[in-house]
PDB file of C-alpha atoms and ligand atoms in Angstrom:
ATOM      1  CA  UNK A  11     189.813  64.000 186.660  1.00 55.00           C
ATOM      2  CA  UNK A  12     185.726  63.182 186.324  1.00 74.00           C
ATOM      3  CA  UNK A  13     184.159  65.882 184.568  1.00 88.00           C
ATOM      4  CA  UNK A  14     181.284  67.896 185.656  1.00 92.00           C
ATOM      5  CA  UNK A  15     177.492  67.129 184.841  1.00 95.00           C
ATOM      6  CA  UNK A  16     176.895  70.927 184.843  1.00 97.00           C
ATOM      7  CA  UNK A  17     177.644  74.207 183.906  1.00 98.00           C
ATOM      8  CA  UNK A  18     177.527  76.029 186.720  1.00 98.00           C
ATOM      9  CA  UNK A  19     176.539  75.104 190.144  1.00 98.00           C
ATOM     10  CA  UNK A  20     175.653  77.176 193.581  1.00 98.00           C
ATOM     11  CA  UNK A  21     176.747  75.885 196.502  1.00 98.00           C
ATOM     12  CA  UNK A  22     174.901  76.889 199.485  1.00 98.00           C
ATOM     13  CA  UNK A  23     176.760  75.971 202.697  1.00 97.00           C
ATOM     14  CA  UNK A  24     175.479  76.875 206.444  1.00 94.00           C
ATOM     15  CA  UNK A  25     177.535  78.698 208.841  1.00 94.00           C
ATOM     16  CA  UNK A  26     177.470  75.696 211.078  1.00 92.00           C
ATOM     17  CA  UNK A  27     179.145  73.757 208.355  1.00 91.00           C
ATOM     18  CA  UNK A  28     182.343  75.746 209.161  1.00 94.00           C
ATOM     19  CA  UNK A  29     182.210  74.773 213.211  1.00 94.00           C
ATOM     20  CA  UNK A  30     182.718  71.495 212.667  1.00 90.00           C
ATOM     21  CA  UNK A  31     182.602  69.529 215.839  1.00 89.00           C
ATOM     22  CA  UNK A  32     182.843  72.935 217.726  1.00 90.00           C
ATOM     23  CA  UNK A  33     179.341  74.246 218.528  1.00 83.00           C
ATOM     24  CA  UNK A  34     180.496  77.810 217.629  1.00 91.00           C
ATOM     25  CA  UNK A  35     183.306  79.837 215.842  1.00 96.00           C
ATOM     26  CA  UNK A  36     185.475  78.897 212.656  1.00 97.00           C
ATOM     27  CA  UNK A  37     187.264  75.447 212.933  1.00 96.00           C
ATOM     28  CA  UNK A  38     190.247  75.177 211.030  1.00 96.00           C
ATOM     29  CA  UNK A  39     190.405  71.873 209.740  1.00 96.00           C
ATOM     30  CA  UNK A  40     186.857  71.795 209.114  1.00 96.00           C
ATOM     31  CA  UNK A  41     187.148  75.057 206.530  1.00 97.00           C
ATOM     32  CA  UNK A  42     189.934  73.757 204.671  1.00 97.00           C
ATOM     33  CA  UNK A  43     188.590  70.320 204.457  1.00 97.00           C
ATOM     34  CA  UNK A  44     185.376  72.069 202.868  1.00 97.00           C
ATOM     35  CA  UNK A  45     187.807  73.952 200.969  1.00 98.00           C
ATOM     36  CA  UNK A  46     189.527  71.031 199.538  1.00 98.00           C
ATOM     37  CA  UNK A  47     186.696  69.438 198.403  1.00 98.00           C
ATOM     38  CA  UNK A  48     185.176  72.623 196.417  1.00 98.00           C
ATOM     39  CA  UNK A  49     188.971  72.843 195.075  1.00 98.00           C
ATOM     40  CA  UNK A  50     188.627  69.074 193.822  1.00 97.00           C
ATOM     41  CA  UNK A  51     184.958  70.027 192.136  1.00 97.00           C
ATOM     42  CA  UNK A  52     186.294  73.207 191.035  1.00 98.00           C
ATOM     43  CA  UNK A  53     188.656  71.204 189.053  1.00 97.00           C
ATOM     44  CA  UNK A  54     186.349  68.636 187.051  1.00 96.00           C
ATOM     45  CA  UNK A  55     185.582  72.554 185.293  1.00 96.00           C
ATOM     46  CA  UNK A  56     182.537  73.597 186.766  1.00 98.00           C
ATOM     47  CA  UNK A  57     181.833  77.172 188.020  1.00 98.00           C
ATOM     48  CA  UNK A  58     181.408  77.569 191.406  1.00 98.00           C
ATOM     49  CA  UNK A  59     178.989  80.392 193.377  1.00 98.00           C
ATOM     50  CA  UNK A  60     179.071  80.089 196.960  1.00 98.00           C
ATOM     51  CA  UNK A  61     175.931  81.296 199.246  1.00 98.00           C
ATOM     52  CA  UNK A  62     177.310  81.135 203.392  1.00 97.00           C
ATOM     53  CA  UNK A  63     175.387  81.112 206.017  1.00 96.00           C
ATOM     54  CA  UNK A  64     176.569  82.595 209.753  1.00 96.00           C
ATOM     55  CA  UNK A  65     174.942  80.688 212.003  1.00 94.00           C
ATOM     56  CA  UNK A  66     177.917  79.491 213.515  1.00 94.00           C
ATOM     57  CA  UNK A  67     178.833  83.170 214.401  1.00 95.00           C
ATOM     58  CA  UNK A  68     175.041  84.496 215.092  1.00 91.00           C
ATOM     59  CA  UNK A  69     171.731  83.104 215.277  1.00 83.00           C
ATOM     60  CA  UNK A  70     169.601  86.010 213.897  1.00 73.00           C
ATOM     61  CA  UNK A  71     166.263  84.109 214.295  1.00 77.00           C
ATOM     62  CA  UNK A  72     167.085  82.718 218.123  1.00 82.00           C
ATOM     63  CA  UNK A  73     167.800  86.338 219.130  1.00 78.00           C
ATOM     64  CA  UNK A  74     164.682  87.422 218.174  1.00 77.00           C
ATOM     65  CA  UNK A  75     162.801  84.981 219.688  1.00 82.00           C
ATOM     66  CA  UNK A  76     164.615  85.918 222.974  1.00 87.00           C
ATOM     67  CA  UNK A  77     163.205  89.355 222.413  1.00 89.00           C
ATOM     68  CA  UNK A  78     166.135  91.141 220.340  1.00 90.00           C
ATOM     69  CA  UNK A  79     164.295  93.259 217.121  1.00 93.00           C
ATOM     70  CA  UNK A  80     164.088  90.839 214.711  1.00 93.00           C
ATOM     71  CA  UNK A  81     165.111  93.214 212.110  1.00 94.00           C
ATOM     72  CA  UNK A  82     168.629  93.951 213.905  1.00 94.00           C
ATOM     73  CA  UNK A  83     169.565  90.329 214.930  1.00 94.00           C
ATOM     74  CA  UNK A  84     168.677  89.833 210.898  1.00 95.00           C
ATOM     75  CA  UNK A  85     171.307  92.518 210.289  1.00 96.00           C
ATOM     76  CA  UNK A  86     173.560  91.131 212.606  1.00 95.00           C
ATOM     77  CA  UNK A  87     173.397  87.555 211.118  1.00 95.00           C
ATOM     78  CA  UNK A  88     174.197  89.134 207.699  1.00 97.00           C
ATOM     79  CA  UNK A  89     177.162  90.361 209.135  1.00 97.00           C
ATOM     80  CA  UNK A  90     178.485  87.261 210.515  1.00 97.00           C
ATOM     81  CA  UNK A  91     178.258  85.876 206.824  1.00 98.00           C
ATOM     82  CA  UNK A  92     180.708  88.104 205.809  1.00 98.00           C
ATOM     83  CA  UNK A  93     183.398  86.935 208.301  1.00 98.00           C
ATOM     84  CA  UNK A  94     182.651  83.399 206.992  1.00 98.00           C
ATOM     85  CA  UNK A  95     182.860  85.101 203.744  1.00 98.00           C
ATOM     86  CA  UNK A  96     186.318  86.188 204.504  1.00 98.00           C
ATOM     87  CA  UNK A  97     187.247  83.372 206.232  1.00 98.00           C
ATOM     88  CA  UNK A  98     186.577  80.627 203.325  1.00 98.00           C
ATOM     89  CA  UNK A  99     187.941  83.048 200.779  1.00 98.00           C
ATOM     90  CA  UNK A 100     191.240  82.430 202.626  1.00 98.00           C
ATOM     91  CA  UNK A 101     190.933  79.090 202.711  1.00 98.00           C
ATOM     92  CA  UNK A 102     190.096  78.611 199.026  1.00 98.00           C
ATOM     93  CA  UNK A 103     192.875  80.966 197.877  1.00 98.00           C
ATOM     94  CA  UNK A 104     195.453  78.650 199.902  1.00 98.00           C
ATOM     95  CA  UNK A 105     194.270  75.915 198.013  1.00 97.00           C
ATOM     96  CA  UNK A 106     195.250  77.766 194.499  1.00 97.00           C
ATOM     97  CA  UNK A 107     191.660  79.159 193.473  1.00 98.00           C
ATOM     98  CA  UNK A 108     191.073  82.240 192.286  1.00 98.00           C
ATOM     99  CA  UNK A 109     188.193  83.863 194.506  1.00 98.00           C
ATOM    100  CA  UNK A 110     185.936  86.990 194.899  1.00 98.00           C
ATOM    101  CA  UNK A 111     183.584  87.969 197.163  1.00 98.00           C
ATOM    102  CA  UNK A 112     180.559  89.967 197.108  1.00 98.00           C
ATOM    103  CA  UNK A 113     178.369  91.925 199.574  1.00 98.00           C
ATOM    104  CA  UNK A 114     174.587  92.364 199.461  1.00 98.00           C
ATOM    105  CA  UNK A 115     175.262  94.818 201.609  1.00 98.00           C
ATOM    106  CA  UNK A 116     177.809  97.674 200.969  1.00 97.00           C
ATOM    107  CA  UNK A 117     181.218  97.625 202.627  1.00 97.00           C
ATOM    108  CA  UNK A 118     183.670  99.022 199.975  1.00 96.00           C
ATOM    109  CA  UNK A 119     186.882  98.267 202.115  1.00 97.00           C
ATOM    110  CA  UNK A 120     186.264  94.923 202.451  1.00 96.00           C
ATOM    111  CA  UNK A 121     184.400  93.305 199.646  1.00 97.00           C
ATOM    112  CA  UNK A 122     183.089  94.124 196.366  1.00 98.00           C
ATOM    113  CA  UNK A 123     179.918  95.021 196.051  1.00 98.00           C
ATOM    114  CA  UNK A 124     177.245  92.433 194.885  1.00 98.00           C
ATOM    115  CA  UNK A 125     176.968  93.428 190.825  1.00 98.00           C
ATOM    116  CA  UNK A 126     175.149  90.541 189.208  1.00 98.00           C
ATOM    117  CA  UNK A 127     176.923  90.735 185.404  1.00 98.00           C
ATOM    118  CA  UNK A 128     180.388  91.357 187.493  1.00 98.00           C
ATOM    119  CA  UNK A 129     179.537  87.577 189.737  1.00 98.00           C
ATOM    120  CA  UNK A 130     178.800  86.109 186.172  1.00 98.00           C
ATOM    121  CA  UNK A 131     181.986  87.617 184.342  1.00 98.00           C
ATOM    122  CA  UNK A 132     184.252  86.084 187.480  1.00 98.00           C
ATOM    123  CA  UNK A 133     182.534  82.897 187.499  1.00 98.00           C
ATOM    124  CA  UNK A 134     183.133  82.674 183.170  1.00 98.00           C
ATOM    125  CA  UNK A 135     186.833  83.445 184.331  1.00 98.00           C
ATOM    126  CA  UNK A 136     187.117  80.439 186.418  1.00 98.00           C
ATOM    127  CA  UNK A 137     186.889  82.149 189.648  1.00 98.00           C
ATOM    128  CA  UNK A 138     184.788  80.965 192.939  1.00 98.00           C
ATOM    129  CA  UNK A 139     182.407  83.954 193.628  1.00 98.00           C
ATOM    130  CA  UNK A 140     181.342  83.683 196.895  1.00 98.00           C
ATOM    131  CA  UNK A 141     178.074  86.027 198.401  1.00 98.00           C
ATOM    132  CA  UNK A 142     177.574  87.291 201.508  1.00 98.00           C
ATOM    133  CA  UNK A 143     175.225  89.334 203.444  1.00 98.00           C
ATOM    134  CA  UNK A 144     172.590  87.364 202.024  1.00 98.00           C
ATOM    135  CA  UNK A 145     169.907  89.446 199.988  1.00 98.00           C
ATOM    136  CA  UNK A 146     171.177  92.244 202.261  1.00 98.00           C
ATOM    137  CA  UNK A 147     167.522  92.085 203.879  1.00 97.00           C
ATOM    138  CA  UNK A 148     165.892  90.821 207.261  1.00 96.00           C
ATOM    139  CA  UNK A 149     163.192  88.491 206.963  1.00 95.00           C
ATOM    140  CA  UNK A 150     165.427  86.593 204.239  1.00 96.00           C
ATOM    141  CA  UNK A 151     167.203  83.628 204.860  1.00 95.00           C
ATOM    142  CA  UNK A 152     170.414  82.802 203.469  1.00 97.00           C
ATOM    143  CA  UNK A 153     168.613  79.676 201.940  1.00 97.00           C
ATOM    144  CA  UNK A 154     166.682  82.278 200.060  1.00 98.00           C
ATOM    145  CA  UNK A 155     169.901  84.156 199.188  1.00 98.00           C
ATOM    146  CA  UNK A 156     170.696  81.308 197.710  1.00 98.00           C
ATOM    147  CA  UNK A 157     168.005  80.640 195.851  1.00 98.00           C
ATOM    148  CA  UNK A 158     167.810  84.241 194.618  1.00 98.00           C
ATOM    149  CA  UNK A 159     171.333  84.218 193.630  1.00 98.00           C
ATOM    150  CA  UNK A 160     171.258  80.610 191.455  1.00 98.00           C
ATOM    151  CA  UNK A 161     168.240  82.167 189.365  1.00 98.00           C
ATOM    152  CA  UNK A 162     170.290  85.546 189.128  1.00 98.00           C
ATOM    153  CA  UNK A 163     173.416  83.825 187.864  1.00 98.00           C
ATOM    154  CA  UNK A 164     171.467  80.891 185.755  1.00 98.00           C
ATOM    155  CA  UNK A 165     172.934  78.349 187.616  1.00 98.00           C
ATOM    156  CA  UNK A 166     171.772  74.659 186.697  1.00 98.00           C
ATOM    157  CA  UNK A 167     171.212  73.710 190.097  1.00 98.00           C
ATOM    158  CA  UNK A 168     171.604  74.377 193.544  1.00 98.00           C
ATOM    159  CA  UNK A 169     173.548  72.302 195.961  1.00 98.00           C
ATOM    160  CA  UNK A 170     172.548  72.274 199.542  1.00 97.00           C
ATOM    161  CA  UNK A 171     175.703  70.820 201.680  1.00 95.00           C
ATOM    162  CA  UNK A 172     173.943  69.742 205.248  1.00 91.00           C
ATOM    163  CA  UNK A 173     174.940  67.689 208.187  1.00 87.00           C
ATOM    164  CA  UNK A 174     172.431  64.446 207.273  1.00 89.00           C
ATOM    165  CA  UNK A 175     172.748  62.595 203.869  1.00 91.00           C
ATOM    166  CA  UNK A 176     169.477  64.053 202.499  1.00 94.00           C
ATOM    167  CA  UNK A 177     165.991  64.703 203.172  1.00 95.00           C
ATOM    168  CA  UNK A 178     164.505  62.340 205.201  1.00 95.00           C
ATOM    169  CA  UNK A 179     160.498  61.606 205.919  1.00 92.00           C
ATOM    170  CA  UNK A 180     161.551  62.637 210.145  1.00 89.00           C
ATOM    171  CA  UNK A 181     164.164  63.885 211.609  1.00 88.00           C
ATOM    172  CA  UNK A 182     166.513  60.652 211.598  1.00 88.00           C
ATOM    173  CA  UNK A 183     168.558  61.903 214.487  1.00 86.00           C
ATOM    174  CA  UNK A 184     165.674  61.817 216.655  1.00 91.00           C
ATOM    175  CA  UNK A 185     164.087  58.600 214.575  1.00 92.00           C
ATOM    176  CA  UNK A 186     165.744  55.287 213.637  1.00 91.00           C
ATOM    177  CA  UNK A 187     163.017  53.921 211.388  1.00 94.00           C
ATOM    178  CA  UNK A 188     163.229  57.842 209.376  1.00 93.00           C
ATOM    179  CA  UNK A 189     163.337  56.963 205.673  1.00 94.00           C
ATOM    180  CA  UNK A 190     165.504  59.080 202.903  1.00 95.00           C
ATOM    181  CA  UNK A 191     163.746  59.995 199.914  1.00 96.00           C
ATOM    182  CA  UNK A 192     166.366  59.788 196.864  1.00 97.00           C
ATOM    183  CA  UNK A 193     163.794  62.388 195.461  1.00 97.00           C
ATOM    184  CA  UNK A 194     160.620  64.384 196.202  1.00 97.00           C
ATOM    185  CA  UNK A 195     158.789  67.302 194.682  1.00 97.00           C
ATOM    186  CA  UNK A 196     159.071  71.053 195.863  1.00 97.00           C
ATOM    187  CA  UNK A 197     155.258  70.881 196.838  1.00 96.00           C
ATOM    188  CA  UNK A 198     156.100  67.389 198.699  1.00 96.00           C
ATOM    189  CA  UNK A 199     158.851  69.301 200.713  1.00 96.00           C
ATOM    190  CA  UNK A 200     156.601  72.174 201.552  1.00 96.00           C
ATOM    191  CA  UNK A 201     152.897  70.377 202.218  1.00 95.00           C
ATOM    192  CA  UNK A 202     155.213  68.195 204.591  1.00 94.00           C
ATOM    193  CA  UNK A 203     157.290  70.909 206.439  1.00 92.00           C
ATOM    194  CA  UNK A 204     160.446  69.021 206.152  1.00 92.00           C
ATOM    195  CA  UNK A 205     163.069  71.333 207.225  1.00 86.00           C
ATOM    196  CA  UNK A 206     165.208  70.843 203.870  1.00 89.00           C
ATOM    197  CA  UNK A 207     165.061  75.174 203.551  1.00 94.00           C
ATOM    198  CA  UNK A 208     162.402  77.102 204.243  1.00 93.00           C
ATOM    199  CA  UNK A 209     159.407  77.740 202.506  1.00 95.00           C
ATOM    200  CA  UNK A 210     160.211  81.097 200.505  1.00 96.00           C
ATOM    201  CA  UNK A 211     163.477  79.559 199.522  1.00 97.00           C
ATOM    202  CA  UNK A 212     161.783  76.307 198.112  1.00 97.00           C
ATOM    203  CA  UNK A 213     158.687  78.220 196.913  1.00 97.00           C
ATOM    204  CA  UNK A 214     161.378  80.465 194.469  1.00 97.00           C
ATOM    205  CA  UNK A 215     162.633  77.180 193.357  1.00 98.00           C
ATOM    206  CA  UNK A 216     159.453  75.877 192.466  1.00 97.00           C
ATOM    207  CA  UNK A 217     158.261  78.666 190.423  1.00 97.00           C
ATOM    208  CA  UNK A 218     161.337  78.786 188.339  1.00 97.00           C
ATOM    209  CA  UNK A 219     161.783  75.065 188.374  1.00 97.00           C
ATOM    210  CA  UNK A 220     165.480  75.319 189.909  1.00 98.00           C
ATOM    211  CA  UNK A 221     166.195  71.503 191.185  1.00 98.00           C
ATOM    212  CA  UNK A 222     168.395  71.569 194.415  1.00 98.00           C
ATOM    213  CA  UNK A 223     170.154  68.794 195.898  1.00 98.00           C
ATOM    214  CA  UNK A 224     170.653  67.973 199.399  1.00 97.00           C
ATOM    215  CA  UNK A 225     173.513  66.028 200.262  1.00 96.00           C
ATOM    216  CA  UNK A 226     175.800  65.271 203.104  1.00 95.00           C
ATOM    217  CA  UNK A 227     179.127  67.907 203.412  1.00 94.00           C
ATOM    218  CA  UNK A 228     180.548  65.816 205.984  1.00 93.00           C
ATOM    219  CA  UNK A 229     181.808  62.910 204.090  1.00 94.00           C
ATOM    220  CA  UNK A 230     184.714  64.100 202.329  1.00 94.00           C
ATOM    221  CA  UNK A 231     184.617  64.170 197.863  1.00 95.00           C
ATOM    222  CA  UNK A 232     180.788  64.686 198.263  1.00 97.00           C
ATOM    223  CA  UNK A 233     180.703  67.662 196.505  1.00 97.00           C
ATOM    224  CA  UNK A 234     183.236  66.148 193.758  1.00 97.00           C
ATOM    225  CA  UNK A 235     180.331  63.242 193.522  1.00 96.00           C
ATOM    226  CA  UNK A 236     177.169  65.698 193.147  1.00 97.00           C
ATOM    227  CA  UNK A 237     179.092  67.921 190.383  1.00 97.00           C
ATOM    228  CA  UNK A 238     179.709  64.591 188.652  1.00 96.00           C
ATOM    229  CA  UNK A 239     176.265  63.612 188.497  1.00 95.00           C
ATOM    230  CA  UNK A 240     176.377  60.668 191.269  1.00 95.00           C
ATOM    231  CA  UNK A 241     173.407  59.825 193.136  1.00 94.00           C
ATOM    232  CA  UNK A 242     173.764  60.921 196.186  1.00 94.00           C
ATOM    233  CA  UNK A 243     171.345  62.672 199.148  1.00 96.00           C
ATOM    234  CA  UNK A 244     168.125  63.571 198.375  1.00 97.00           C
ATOM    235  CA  UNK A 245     166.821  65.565 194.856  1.00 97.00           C
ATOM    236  CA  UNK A 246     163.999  68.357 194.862  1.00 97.00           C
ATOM    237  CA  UNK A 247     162.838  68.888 191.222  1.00 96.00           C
TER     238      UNK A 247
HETATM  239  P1  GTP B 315     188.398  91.582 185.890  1.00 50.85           P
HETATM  240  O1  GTP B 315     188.141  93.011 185.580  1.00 50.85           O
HETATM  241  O2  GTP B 315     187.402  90.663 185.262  1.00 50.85           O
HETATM  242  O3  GTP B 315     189.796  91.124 185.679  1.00 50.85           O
HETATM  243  O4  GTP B 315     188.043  91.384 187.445  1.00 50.85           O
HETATM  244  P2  GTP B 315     188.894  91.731 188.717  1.00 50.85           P
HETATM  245  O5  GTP B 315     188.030  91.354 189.866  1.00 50.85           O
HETATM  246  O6  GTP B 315     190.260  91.123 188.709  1.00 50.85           O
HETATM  247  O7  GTP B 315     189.078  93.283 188.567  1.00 50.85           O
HETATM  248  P3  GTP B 315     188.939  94.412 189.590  1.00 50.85           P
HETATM  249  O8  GTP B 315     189.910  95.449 189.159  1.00 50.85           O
HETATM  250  O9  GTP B 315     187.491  94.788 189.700  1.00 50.85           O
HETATM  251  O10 GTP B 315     189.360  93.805 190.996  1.00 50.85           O
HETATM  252  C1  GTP B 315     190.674  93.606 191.398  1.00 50.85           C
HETATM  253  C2  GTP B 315     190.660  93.163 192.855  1.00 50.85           C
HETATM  254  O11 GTP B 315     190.020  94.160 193.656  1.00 50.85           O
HETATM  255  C3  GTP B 315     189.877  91.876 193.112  1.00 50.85           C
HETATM  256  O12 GTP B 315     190.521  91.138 194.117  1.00 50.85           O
HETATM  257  C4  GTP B 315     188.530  92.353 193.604  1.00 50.85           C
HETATM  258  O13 GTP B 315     187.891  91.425 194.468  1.00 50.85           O
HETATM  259  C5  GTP B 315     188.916  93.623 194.335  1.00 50.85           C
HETATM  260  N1  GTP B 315     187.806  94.593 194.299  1.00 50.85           N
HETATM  261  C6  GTP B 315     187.144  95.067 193.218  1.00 50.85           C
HETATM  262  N2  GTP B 315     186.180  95.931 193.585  1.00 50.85           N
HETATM  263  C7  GTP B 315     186.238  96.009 194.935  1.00 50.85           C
HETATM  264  C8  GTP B 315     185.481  96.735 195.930  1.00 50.85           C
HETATM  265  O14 GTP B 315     184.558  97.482 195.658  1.00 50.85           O
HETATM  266  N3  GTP B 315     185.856  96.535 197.227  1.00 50.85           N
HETATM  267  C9  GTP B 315     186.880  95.702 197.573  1.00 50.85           C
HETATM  268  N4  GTP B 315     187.148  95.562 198.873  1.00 50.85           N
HETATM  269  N5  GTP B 315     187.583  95.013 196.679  1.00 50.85           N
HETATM  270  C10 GTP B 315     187.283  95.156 195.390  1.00 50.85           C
END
């Protein structure tokens, strides 16, 4: 069993992340390969939070470019973090980890409510707290939820699973000469515009000098590797 080169960690994952090869929905093998890997991290003794996205459920920001209120399609997208909320729970619980989950937004029945000395007492017990409904307000991302949350539950870093291997100088699907930085500074990222998060999430980060990797989620143990302190994807410090 490695052991962990931090304290506590937040894990930010995107909605998409749970599709898988499917462009939309919750794919099964995809969750609880995601699930095994923060079970295999959890292990080396680090404490987990979890930020979700719900992209792969609702696209708040695409709706409101086709003319929906931007405010509602916002509320709708926080929504459709808590059913990937839900879902991963599940998934995590049927690999053996003790989980809770937490709403920005109020829904008694189904989650607790987000209480910020409650998330840090469950994550000192060894349990993955995972946050949905993202700050609970439109205009917010969930990258920003994320951010907010790491600097709310002194986490040492956050860890931003994506679909490339890091941060690259263009978009390397699109580019074959694109180059991967192994690391860049927050203002680097934002005088840029490289679409690592968006500007108010990296902007929090920057003022409170929270580093965040970016690192691939697709190759299996990659989590495992980043809690361990390997070099891998792309650091913003
Ligand atoms: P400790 O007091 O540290 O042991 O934490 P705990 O989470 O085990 O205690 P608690 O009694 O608060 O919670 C027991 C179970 O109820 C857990 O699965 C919680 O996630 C769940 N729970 C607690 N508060 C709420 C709530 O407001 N809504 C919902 N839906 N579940 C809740």
């Amino acid at each position: 069993m490695g052991k962990s080169k931090y304290n506590r960690i937040l894990l930010k994952l995107s909605g998409e992340a749970l599709a898988g090869d499917d462009k939309f929905g919750i794919n099964n093998d995809t969750i609880f390969q995601i699930a095994e890997d923060v079970a295999s991290a959890h292990k080396t003794g680090v404490q987990i939070g979890i930020v979700i996205g719900g992209g792969n459920i609702f696209r708040g920001v695409a709706a409101s470019t086709k003319g929906m209120d931007r405010a509602s399609s916002d509320y709708m997208g926080m929504l459709a973090t808590c059913i990937n909320a839900l879902a991963l729970q599940d998934a995590l619980e049927k690999m053996g980890l003790q989980t809770r989950v937490q709403s920005a937004i109020e829904m008694a029945e189904i989650a607790e409510p987000y209480i910020r000395r409650k998330a840090i007492r469950h994550l000192e017990k060894g349990r993955v707290v995972i946050f949905s409904a993202g700050t609970g307000n439109p205009y917010f991302t969930t990258d920003t939820a994320a951010a907010l949350r790491a600097m709310e539950i002194n986490a040492d870093v956050i860890m931003k699973a994506t679909k490339v291997d890091g941060i690259y100088d263009k978009d390397p699907a699109k580019n074959q000469d694109a180059v991967k930085f192994d690391a860049i500074k927050y203002i680097d990222v934002l005088n840029r515009g490289l679409a690592v998060m968006d500007s108010t999430a990296i902007s929090l980060c920057m003022d409170n000098k929270l580093p965040i990797i970016t690192f691939n989620l697709k190759t299996p143990g990659n989590i495992k590797r980043v809690v361990a302190g390997e070099k891998i994807g792309t650091l913003v410090s």
